[in-house]
CSV table of C-alpha atoms and ligand atoms in Angstrom, one decimal:
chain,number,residue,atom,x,y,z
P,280,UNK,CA,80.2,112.0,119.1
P,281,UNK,CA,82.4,113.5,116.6
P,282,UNK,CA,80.8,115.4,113.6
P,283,UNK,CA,82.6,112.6,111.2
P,284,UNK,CA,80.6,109.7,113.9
P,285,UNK,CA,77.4,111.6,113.0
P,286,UNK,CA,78.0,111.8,109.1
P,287,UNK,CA,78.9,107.9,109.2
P,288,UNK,CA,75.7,107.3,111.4
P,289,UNK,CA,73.3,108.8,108.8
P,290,UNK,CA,75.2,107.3,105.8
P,291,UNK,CA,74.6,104.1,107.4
P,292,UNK,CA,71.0,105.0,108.6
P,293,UNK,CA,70.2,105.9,105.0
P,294,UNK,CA,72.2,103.5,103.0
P,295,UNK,CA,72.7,100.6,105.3
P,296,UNK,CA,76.1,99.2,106.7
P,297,UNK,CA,79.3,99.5,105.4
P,298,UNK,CA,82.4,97.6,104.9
P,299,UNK,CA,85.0,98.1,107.9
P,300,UNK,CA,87.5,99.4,104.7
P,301,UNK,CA,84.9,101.9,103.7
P,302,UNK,CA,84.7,103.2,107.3
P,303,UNK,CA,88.4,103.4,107.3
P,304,UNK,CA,88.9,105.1,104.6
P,305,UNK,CA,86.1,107.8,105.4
P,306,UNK,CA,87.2,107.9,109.4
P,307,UNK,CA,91.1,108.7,107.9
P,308,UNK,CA,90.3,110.5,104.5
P,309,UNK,CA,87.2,112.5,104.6
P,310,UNK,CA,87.8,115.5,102.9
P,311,UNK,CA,86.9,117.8,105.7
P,312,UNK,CA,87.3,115.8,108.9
P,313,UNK,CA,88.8,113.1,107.8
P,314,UNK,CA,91.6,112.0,110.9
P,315,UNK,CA,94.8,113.3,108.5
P,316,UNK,CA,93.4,115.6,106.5
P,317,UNK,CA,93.1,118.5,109.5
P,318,UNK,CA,96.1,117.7,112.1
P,319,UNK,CA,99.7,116.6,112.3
P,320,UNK,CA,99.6,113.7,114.1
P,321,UNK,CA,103.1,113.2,115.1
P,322,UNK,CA,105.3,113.4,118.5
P,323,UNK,CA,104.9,113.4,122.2
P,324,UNK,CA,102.1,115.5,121.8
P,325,UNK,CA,100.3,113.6,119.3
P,326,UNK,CA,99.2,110.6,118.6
P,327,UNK,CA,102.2,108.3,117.6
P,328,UNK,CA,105.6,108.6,116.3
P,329,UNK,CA,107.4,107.3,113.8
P,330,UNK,CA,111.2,106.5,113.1
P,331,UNK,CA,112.1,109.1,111.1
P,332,UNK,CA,110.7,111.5,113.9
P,333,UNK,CA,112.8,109.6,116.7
P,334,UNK,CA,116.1,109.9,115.2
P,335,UNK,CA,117.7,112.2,112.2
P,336,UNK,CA,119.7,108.8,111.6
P,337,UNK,CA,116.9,106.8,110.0
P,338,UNK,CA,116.2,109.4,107.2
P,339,UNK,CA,120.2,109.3,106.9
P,340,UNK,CA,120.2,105.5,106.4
P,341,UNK,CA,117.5,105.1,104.0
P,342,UNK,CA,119.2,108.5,102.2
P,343,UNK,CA,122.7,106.3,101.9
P,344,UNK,CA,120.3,103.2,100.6
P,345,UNK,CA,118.6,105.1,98.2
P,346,UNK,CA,121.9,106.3,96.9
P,347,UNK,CA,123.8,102.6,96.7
P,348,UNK,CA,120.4,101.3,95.2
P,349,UNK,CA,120.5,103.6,92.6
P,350,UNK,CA,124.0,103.0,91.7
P,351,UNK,CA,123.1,99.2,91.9
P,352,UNK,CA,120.6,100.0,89.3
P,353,UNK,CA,122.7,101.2,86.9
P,354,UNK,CA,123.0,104.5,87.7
P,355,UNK,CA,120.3,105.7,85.0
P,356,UNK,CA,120.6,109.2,84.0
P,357,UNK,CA,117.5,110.4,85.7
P,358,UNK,CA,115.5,109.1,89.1
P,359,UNK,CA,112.1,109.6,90.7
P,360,UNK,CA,112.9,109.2,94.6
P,361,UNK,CA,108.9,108.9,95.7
P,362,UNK,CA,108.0,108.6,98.9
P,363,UNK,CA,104.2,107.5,100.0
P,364,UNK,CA,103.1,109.5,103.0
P,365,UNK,CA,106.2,111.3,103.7
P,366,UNK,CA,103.7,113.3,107.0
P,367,UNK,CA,106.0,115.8,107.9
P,368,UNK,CA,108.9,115.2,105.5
P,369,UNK,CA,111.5,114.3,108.2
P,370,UNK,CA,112.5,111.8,106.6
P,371,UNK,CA,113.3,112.9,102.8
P,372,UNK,CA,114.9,115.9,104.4
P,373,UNK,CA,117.1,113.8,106.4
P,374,UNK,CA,117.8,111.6,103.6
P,375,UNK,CA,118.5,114.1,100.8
P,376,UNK,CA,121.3,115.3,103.4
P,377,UNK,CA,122.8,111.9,103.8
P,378,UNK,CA,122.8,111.5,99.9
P,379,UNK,CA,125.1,114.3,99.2
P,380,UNK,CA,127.8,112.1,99.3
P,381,UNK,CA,127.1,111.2,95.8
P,382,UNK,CA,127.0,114.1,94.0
P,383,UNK,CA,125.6,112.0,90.6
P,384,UNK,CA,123.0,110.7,92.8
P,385,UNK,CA,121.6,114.1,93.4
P,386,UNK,CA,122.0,115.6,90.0
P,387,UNK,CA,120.5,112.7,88.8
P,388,UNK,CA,117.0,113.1,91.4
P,389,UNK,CA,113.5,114.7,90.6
P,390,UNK,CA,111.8,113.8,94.5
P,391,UNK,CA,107.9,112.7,94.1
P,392,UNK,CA,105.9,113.4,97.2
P,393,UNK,CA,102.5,111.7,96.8
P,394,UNK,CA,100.4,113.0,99.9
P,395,UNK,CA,96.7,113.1,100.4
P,396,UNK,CA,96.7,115.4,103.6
P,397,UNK,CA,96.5,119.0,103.1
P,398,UNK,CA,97.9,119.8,106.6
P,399,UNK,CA,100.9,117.5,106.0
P,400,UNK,CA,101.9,118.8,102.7
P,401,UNK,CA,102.3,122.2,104.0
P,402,UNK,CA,104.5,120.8,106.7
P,403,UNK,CA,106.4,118.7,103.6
P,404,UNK,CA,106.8,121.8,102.0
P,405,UNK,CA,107.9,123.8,105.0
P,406,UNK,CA,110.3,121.1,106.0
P,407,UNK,CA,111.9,120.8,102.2
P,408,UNK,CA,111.8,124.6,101.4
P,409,UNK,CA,115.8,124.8,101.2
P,410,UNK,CA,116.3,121.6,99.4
P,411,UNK,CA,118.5,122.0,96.1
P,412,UNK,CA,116.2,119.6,93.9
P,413,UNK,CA,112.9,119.5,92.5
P,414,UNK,CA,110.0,118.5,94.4
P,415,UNK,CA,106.2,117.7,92.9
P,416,UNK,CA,103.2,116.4,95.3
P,417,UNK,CA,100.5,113.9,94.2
P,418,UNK,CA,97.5,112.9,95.4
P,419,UNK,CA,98.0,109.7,94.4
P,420,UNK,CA,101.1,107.1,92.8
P,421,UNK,CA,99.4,106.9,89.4
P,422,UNK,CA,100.3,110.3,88.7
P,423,UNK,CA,103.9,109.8,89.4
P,424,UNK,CA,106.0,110.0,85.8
P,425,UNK,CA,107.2,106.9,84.2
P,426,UNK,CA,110.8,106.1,84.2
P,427,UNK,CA,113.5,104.9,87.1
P,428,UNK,CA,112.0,105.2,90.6
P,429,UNK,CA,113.0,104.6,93.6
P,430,UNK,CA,109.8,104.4,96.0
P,431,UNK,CA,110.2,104.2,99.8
P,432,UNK,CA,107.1,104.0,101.6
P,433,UNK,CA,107.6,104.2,105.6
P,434,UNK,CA,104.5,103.5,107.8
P,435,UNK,CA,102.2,104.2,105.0
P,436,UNK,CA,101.1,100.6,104.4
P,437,UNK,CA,99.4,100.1,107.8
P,438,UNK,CA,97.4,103.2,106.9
P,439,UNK,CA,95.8,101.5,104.1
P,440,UNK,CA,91.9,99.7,105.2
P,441,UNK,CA,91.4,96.8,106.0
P,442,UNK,CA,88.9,94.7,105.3
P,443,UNK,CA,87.7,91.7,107.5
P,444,UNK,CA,85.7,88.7,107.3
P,445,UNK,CA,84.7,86.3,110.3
P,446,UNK,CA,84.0,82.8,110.5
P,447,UNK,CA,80.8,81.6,111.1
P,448,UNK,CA,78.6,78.3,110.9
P,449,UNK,CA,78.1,78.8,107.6
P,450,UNK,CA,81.1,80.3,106.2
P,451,UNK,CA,82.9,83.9,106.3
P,452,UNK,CA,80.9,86.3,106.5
P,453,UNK,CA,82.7,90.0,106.0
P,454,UNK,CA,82.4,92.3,109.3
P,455,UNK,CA,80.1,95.4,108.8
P,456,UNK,CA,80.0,98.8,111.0
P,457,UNK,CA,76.3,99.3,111.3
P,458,UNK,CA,74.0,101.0,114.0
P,459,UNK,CA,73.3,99.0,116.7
P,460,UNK,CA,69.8,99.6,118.8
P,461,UNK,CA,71.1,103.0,120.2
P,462,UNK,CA,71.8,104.2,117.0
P,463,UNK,CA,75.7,103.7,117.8
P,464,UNK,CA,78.2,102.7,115.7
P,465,UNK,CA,78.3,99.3,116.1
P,466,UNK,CA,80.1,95.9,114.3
P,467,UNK,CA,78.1,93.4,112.8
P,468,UNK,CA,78.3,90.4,110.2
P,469,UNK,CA,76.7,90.9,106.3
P,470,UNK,CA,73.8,88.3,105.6
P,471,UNK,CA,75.5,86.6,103.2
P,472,UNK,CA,78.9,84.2,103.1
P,473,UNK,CA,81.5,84.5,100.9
P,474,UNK,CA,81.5,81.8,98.1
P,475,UNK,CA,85.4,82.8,97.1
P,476,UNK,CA,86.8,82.7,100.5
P,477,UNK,CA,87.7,78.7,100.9
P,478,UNK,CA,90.3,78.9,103.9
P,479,UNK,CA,89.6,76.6,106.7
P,480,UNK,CA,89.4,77.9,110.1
P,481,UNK,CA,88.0,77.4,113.3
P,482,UNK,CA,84.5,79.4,114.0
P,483,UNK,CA,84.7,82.7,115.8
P,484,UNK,CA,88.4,83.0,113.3
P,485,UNK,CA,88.9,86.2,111.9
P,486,UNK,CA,90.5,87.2,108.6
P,487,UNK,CA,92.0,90.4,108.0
P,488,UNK,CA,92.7,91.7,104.2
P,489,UNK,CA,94.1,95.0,102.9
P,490,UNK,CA,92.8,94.5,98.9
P,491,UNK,CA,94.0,98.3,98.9
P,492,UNK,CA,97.4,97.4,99.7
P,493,UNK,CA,97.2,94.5,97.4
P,494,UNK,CA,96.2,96.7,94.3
P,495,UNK,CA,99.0,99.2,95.5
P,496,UNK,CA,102.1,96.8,95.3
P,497,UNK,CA,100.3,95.7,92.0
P,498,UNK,CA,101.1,99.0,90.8
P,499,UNK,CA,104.3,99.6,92.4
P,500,UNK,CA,105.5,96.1,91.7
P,501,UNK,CA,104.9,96.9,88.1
P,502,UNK,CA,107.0,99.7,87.5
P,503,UNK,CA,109.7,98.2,89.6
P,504,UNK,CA,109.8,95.5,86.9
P,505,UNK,CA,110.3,97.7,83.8
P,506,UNK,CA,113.9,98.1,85.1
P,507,UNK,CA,116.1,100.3,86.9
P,508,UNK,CA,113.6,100.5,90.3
P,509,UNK,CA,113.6,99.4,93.5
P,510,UNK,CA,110.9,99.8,96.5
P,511,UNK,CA,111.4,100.0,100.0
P,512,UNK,CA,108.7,99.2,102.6
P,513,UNK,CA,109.3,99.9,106.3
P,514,UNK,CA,106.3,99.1,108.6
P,515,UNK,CA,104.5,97.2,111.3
P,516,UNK,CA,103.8,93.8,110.4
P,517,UNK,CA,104.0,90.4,110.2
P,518,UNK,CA,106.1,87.8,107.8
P,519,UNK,CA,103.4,85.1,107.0
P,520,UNK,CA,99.7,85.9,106.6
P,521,UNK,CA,97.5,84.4,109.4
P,522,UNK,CA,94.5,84.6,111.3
P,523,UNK,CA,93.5,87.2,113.1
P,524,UNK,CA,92.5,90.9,113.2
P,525,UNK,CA,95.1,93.2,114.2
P,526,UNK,CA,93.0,96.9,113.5
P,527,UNK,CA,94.2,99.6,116.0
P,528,UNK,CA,92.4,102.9,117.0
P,529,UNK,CA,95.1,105.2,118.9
P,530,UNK,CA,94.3,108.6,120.3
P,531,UNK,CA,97.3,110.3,122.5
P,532,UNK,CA,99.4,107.5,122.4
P,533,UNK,CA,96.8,105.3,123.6
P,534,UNK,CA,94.6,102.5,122.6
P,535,UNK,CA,90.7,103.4,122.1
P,536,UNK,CA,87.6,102.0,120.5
P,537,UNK,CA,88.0,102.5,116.4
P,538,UNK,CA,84.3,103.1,116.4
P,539,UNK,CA,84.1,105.5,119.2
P,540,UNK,CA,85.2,108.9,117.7
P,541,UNK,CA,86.0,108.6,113.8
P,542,UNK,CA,88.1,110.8,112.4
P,543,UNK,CA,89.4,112.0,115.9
P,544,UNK,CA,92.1,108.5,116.3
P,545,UNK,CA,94.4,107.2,114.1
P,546,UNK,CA,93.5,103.9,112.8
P,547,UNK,CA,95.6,100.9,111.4
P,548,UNK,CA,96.3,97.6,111.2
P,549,UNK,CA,99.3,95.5,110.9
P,550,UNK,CA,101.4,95.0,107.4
P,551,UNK,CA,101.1,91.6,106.0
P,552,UNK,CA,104.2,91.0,104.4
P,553,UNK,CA,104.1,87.9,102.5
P,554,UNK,CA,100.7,88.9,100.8
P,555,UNK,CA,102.9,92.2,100.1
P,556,UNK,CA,106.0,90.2,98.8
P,557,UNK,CA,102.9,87.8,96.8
P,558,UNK,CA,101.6,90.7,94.9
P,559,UNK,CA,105.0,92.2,93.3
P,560,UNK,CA,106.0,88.6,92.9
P,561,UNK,CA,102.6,88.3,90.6
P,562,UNK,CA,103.2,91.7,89.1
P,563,UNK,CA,106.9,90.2,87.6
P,564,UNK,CA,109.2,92.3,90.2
P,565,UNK,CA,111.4,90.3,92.8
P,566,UNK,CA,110.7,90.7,96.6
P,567,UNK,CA,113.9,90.9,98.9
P,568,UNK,CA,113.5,90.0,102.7
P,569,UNK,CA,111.4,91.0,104.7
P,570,UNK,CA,114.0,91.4,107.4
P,571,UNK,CA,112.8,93.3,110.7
P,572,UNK,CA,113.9,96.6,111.0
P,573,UNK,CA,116.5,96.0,113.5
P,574,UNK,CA,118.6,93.9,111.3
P,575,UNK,CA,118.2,95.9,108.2
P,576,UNK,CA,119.3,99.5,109.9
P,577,UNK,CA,122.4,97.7,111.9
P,578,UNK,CA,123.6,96.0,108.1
P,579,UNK,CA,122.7,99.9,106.8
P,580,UNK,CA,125.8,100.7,109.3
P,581,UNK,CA,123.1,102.3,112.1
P,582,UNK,CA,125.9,102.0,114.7
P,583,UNK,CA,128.6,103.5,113.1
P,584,UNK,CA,126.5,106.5,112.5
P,585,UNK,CA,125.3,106.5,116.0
P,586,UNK,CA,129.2,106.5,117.0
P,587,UNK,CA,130.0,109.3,114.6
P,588,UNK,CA,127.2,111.3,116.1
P,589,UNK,CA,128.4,111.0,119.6
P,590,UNK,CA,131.7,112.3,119.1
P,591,UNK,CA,130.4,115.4,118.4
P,592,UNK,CA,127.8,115.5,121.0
P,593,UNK,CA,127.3,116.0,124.8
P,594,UNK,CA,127.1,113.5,127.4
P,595,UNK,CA,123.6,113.9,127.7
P,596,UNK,CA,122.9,114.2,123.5
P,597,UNK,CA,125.2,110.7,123.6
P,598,UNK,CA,122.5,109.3,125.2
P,599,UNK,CA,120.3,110.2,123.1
P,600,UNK,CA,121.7,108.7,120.4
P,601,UNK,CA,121.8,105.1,122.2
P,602,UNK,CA,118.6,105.6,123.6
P,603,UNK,CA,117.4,106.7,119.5
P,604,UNK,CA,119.5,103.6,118.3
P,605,UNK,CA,117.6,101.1,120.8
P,606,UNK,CA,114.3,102.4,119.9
P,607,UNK,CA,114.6,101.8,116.3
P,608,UNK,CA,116.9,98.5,116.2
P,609,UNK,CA,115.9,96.7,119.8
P,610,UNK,CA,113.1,94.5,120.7
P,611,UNK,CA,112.7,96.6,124.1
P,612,UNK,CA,113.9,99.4,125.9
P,613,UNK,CA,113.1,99.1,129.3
P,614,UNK,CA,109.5,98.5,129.7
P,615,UNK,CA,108.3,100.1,126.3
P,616,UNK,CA,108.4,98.0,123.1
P,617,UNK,CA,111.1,98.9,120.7
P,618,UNK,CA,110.9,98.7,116.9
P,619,UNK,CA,113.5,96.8,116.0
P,620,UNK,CA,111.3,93.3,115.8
P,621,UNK,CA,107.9,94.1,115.1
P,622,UNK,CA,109.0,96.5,112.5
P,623,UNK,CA,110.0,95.0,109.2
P,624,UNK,CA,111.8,96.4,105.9
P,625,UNK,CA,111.0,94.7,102.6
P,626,UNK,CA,112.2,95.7,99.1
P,627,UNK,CA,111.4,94.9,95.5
P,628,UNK,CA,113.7,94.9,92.3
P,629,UNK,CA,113.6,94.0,89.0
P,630,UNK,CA,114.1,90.1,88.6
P,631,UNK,CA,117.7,89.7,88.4
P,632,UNK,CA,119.0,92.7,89.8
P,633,UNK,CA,121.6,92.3,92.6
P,634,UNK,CA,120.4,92.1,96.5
P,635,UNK,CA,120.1,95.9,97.8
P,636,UNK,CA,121.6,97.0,100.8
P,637,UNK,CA,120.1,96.0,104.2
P,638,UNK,CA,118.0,92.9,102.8
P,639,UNK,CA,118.5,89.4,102.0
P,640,UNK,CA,117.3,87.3,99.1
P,641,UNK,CA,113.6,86.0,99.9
P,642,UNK,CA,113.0,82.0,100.5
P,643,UNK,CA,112.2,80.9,96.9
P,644,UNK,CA,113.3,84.1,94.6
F,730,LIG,N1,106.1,108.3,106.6
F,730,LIG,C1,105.8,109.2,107.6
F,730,LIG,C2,104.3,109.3,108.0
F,730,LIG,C3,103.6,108.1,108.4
F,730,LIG,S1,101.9,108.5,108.7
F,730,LIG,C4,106.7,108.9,108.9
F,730,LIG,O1,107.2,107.8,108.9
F,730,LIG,O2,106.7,109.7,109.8
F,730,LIG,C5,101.0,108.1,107.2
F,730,LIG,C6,101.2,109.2,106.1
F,730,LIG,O3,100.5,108.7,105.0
F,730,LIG,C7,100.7,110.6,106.4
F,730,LIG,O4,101.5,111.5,105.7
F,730,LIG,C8,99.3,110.5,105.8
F,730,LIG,O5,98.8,111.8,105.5
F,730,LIG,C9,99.6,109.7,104.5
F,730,LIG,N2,98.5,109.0,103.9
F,730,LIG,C10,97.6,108.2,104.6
F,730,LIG,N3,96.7,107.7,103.7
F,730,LIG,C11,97.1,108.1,102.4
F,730,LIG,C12,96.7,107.8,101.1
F,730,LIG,N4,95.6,107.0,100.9
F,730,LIG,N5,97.3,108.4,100.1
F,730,LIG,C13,98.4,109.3,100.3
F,730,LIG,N6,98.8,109.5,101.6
F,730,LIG,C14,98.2,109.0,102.6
């Protein structure tokens, strides 16, 4: 049992059970032993990976978008580029290289970092230690100044909890993590239904919420639509909101019991990207795609930077770079899933403001 299972078991013993978003957010944030606050979870070695770590050419791409967006935007005088969860800052290194090919675009940048892991800032701060422009951490987006901004989130949404709720005889019910006669963590249902929750499913049907994520793009979505911002949101997910629970527990690159050993395995669930595009709809800003993430890095000009890249390189760094390209654009490579599908990219404007690089107008906006 690790020492965050046995702080959760007397929490529960003492106060009763607790929504699965509470656990999450305890077995992935607790101050002390919380699973990002004390490691770097990244690479071979760790846990998962993540685009920006496979390949320099995704924090190129999104460097080159940023820059096009911004001219897009009117080119305002000054520009928070904000990234949520940056883990080790791969990916705003890589792309702050890429984007000195507009020199306006750089003098114009202030670079918000807004990280909650102590571990992982000091890496950010390692990683962007001979960067040329100014770079401020937050704990959280609310303290990120007003003004332009252009926020790129990548695999930071399916961090977020999750709440869910299950469909019973007599209505949903929302899923607990209790103690079960062992004095384990174990799941269980709360006593009472939901009165809000109308949906119509089949019994046994589970239904999986992020009201985090939700209040999030609220915010987000809100800035973007005071003008002159965009968003871009790169993650796991899926393009209509369904049934179905898709929570994850991963330790070493392997799937494990999310109750088992909190704060010792990442947990997450799956993006859902039209409740996403919903929420900045509400908030007044204009969603763009969701496209999958193969589609949006090959318009992005993926493949011409993969070819530009191999001239330079060995045989054996070429392949690589195709082997780097697959992962991130393809479906599969070989017997191991690629990103390219599941993966998707969705971005937010003001209403009105041309279609940004990579994306396509949204059904409807
Ligand atoms: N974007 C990075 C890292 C993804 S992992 C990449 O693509 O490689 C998720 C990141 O979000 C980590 O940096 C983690 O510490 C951070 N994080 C998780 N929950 C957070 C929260 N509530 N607020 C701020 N950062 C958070």
């Amino acid at each position: 049992m690790s020492a965050l299972g046995k702080i959760l078991r007397e929490s529960i013993a003492h106060d009763g059970p607790m929504p699965l978003d509470t656990f999450m957010a305890v077995a992935l944030g607790h101050s002390q032993h919380g699973y990002y606050m004390t490691r770097d979870p990244f690479g071979a070695a760790g846990d998962f990976i993540t685009a920006p770590e496979i390949s320099q050419m995704f924090g190129e791409l999104i460097g080159l978008w940023a820059a096009e967006t911004w001219a897009l935007l009117g080119a305002p005088e000054r520009v928070h580029l904000v990234e949520l969860g940056p883990g080790r800052g791969t990916l705003m290194r890589d792309a702050l290289r890429a984007a000195r090919v507009s020199n306006e675009f750089c003098a114009a940048l202030d670079v918000h970092l807004v990280e909650t892991s102590p571990v992982l800032m000091q890496a950010q701060k390692d990683q962007l230690a001979q960067v040329a422009v100014n770079v401020t951490w937050h704990a959280s987006f609310d303290s990120v100044p007003d003004g332009p901004a252009i926020v790129i989130a990548n695999e930071f949404f399916d961090a977020l909890p999750v709440r869910h709720y299950v469909k019973t005889q007599e209505g949903w019910r929302q899923r607990l993590v209790g103690l079960d006669a062992q004095g384990a963590l174990a799941f269980g249902l709360a006593r009472e239904t939901e009165a809000l929750i109308t949906a119509d499913a089949p019994e046994g049907s589970i239904l999986e919420l992020s009201p985090v994520s939700q209040l999030l793009m609220t915010q987000i979505a809100r800035r973007v639509a005071q003008g002159q911002s965009a968003a871009l949101v790169i993650d796991y997910g899926h393009v209509e909101t369904g049934l179905g629970e898709t929570l994850q527990a991963l330790k070493q690159h392997r799937r494990v019991d999310p109750l088992a050993e909190p704060g010792e395995a990442d947990l997450t669930a799956h993006v859902d990207f039209a409740a996403l595009a919903r929420a900045a709809s509400a908030a007044g800003a204009q969603p763009l795609g969701p496209v999958t993430q193969g589609e949006f890095l090959m318009r992005l000009g993926l493949a011409q930077r993969a070819d530009a890249l191999k001239r330079k390189a060995t045989d054996a760094q070429a392949h690589d770079i195709d082997l780097a390209m697959a992962r991130l654009a393809t479906e599969r490579v070989g017997e191991a899933p690629g990103m390219g599908r599941l993966f998707k990219a969705l971005a937010i404007t003001p209403p009105g403001a041309p279609v940004l690089p990579g994306v396509v107008r949204s059904a409807g906006s």
